[in-house]
Tab-separated table of C-alpha atoms in Angstrom:
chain	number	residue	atom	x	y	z
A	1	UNK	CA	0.000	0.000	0.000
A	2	UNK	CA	1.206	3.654	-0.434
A	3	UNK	CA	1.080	5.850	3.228
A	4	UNK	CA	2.088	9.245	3.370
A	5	UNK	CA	2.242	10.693	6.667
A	6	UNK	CA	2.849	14.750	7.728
A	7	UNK	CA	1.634	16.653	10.477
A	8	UNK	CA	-1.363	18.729	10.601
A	9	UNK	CA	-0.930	21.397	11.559
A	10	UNK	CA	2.564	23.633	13.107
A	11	UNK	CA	2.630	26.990	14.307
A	12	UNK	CA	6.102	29.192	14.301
A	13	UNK	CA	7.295	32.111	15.089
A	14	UNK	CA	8.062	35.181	12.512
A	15	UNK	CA	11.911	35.485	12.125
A	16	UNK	CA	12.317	31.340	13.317
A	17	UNK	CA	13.197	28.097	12.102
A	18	UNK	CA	10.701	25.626	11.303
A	19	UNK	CA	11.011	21.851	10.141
A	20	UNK	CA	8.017	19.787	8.579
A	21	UNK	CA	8.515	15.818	8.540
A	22	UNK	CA	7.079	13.354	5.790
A	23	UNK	CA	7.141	9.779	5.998
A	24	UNK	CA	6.717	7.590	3.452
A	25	UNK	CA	5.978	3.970	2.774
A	26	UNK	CA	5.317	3.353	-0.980
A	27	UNK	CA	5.706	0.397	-3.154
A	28	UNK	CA	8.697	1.805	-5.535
A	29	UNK	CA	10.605	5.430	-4.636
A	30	UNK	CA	11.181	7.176	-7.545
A	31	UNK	CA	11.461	10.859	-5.964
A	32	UNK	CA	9.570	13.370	-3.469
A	33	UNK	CA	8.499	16.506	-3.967
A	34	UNK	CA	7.703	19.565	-1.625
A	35	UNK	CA	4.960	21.766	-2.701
A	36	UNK	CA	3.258	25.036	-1.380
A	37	UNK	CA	-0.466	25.859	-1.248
A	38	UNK	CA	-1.958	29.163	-0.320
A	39	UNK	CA	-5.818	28.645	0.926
A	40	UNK	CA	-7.710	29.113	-2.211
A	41	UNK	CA	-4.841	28.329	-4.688
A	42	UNK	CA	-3.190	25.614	-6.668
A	43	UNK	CA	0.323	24.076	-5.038
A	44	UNK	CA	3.392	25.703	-6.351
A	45	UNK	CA	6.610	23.272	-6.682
A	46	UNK	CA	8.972	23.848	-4.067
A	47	UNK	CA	11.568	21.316	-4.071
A	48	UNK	CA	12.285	17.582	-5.407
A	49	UNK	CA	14.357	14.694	-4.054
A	50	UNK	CA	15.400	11.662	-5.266
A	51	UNK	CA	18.917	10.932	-3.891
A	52	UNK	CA	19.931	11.411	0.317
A	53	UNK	CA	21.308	14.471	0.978
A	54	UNK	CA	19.814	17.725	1.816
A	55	UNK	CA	18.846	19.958	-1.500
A	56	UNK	CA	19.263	24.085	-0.613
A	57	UNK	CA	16.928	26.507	-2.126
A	58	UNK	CA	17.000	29.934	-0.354
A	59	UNK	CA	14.939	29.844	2.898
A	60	UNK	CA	13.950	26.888	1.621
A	61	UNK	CA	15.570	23.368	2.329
A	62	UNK	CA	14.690	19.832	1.594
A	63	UNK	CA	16.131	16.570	2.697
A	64	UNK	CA	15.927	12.923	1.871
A	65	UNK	CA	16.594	9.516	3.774
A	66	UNK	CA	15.257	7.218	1.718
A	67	UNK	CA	16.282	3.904	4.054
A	68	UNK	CA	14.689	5.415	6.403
A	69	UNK	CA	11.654	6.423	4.050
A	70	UNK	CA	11.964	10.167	5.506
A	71	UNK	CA	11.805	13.892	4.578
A	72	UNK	CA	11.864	17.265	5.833
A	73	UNK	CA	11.170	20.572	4.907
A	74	UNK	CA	13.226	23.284	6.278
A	75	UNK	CA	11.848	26.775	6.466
A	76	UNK	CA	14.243	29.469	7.632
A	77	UNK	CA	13.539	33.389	8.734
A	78	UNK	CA	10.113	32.716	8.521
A	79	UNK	CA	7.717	35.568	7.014
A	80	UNK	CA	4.572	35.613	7.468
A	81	UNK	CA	3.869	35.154	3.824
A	82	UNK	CA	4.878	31.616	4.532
A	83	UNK	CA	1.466	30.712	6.019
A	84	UNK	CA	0.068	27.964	3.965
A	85	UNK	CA	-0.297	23.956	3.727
A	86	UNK	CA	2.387	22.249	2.624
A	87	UNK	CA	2.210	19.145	0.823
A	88	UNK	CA	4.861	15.912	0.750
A	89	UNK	CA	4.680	14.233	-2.535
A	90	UNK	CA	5.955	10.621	-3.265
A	91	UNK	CA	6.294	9.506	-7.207
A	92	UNK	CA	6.179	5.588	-6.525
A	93	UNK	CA	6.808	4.346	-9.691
A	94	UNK	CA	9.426	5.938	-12.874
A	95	UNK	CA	7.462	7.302	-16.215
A	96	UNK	CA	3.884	9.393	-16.343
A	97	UNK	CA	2.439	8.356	-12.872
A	98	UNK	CA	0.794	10.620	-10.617
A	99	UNK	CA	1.985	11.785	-7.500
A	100	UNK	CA	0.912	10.613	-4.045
A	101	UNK	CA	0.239	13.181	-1.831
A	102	UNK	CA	0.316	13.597	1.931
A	103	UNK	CA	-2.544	15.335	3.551
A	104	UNK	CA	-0.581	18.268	4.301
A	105	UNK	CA	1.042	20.339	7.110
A	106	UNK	CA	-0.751	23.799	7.777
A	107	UNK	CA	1.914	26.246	9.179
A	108	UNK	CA	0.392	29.644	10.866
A	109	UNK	CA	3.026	32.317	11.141
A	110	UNK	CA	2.719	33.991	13.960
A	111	UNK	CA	4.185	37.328	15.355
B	1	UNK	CA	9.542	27.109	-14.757
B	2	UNK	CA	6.731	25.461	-16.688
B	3	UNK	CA	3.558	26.850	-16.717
B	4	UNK	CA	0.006	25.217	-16.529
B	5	UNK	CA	-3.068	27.067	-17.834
B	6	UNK	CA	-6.702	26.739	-16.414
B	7	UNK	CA	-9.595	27.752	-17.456
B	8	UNK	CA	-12.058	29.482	-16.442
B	9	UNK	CA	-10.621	30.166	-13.010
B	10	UNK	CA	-14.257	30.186	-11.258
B	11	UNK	CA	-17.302	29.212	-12.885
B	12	UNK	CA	-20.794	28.903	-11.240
B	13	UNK	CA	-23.795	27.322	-12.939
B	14	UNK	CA	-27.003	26.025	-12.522
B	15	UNK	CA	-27.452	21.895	-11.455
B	16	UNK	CA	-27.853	19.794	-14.480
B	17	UNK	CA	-25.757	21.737	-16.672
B	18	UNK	CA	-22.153	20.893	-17.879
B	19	UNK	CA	-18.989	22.575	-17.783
B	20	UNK	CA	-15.503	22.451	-19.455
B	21	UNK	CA	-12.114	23.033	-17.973
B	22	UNK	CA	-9.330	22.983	-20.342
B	23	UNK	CA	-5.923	22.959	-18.802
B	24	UNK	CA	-2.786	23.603	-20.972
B	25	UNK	CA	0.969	23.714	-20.744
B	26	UNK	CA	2.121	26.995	-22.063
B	27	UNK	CA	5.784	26.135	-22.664
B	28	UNK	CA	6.781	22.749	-22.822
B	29	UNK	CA	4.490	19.316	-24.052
B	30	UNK	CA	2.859	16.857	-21.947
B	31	UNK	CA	2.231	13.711	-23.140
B	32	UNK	CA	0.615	13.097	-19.414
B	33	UNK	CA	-1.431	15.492	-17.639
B	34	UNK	CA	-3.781	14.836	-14.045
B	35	UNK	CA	-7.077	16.012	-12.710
B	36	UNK	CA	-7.484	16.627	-9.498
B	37	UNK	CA	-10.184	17.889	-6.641
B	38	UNK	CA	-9.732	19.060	-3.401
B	39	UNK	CA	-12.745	20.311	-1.211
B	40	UNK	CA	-12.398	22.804	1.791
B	41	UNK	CA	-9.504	22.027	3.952
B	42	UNK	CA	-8.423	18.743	2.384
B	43	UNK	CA	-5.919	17.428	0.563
B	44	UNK	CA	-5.716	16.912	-2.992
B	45	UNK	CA	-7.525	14.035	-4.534
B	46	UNK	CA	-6.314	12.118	-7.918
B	47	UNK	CA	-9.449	12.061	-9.949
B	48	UNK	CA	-8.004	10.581	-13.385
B	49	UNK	CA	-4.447	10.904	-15.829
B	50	UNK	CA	-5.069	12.195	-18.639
B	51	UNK	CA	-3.121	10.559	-22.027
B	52	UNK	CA	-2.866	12.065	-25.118
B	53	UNK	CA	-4.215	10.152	-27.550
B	54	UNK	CA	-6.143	7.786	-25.608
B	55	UNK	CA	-8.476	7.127	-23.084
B	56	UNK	CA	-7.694	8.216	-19.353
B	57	UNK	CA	-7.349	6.377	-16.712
B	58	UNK	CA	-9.826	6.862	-13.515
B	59	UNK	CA	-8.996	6.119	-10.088
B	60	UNK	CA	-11.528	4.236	-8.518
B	61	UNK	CA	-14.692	5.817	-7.491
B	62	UNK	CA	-14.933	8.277	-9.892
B	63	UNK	CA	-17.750	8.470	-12.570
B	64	UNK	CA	-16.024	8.302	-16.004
B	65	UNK	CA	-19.022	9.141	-17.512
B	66	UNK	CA	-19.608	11.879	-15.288
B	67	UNK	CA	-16.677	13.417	-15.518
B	68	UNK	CA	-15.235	13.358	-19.208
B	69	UNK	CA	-11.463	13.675	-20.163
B	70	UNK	CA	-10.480	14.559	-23.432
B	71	UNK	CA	-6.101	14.937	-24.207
B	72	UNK	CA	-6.677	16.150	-27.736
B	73	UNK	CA	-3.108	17.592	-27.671
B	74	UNK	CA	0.224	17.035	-26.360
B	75	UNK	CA	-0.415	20.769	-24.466
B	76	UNK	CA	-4.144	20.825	-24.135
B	77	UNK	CA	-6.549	18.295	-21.794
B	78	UNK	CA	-10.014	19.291	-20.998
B	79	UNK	CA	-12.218	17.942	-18.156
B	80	UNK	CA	-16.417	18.481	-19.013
B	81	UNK	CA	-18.531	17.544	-15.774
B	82	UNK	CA	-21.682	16.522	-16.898
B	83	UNK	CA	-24.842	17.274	-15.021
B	84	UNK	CA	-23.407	19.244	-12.417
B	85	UNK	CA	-24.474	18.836	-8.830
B	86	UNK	CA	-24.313	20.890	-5.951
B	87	UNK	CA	-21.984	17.913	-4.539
B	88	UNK	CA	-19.752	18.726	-7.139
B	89	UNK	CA	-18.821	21.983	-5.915
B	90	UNK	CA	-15.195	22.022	-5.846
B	91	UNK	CA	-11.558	23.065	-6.715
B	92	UNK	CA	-10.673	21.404	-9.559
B	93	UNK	CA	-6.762	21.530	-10.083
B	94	UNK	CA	-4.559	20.181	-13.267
B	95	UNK	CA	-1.190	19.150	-13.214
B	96	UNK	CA	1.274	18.452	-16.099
B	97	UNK	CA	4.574	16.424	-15.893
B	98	UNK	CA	7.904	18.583	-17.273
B	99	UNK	CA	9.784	15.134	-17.733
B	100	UNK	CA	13.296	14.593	-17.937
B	101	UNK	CA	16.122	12.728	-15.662
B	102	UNK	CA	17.261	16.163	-13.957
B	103	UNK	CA	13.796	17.850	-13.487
B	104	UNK	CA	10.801	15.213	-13.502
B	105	UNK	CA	8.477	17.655	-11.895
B	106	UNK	CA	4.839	18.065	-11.680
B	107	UNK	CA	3.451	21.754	-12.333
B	108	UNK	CA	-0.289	22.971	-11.247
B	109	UNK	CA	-2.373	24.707	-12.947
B	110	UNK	CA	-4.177	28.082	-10.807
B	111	UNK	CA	-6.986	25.892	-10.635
B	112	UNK	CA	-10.654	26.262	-11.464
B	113	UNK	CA	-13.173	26.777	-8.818
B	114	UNK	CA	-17.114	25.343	-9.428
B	115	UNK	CA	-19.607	26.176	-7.818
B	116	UNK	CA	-23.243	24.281	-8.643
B	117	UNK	CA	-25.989	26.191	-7.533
């Protein structure tokens, strides 16, 4: 079976760190992905991993254990622009499959 | 980036009636392209994939007759809901698959919000 697990929902402070975990447990592994979603609004891509090792994007970091079938989002100086869900993604199989998606973290910024 | 088209971004009509939402990849083909829905505070939900030239796949539990796919082109799929329902009030999302061994990334469309009255 395919299980994605995430939090529900975090709340941070403005100006702090924040780290959002993703499990996975999927037939195949053929690469995560990190994605963004503003209430009312599509996700926007933020990161993809399909080797360990932790991929640097900004504010933005994303890393990958795939023994231990775990992921984490790292959000730095938080604004509070950076309110939104944020989804973990798991392609389970190579080629033109669809995603599976985790429920989602909400993160409130707070000031 | 890629970018992924929708439209119409809202659209409200009356129950019974249909309505199309094309989605399109402005810059790059896609052989592949998925429909999705998400409803208030939930996460996204894998309706069908979308295959140019042929027939899509549906995941289970959705009404294939109800909800038609059509990939005519390698940068255009449309989804038509058919006899609309207040139940099928929803976000209805798109996504398109940039492929590639460095990139292999899945791009949204802005979405298309329903409403059924």
């Amino acid at each position: 079976g395919q299980n994605i697990d995430q939090p529900t929902e975090m709340t941070a402070t403005e100006g702090a760190i924040v780290q959002i975990n993703c499990t996975y447990q999927t037939s195949g592994f053929n690469g995560l992905f990190w994605y963004q979603q503003h209430a009312g609004e599509a996700p926007t891509f933020l990161s993809y991993n399909v080797l360990d090792g932790l991929e640097e994007k900004g504010r933005f970091s994303s890393f990958l254990s795939r023994s231990k079938g775990y992921s984490y989002l790292l959000l730095k100086e938080l604004q509070m622009k950076d309110s939104a869900s944020y989804l973990c993604a798991v392609r389970d199989l190579s080629g033109n499959t669809p995603l599976v998606f985790g429920k989602g973290t909400r993160l409130s910024v707070i000031a | 980036g890629a970018v992924v088209s929708q439209h119409p971004s809202w659209v409200i009509c009356k129950s019974g009636t249909s309505v199309k939402i094309e989605c399109r990849s402005l810059d790059f083909q896609a052989t592949t392209m998925f429909w999705y829905r998400q409803f208030p505070k939930q996460s996204l939900m894998l309706m069908a994939t979308s295959n140019e030239g042929s027939k899509a796949t549906y995941e289970q539990g959705v009404e294939k007759d109800k909800f038609l796919i059509n990939h005519a082109s390698l940068t255009l799929s449309t989804l038509t809901v058919t006899s609309a329902h207040p139940e099928d009030s929803s976000f209805y999302i798109c996504s398109a698959r940039e492929g590639g061994p460095s990139t292999d990334t899945q791009y949204f469309g802005p979405g298309t919000r329903l409403t059924v009255l």
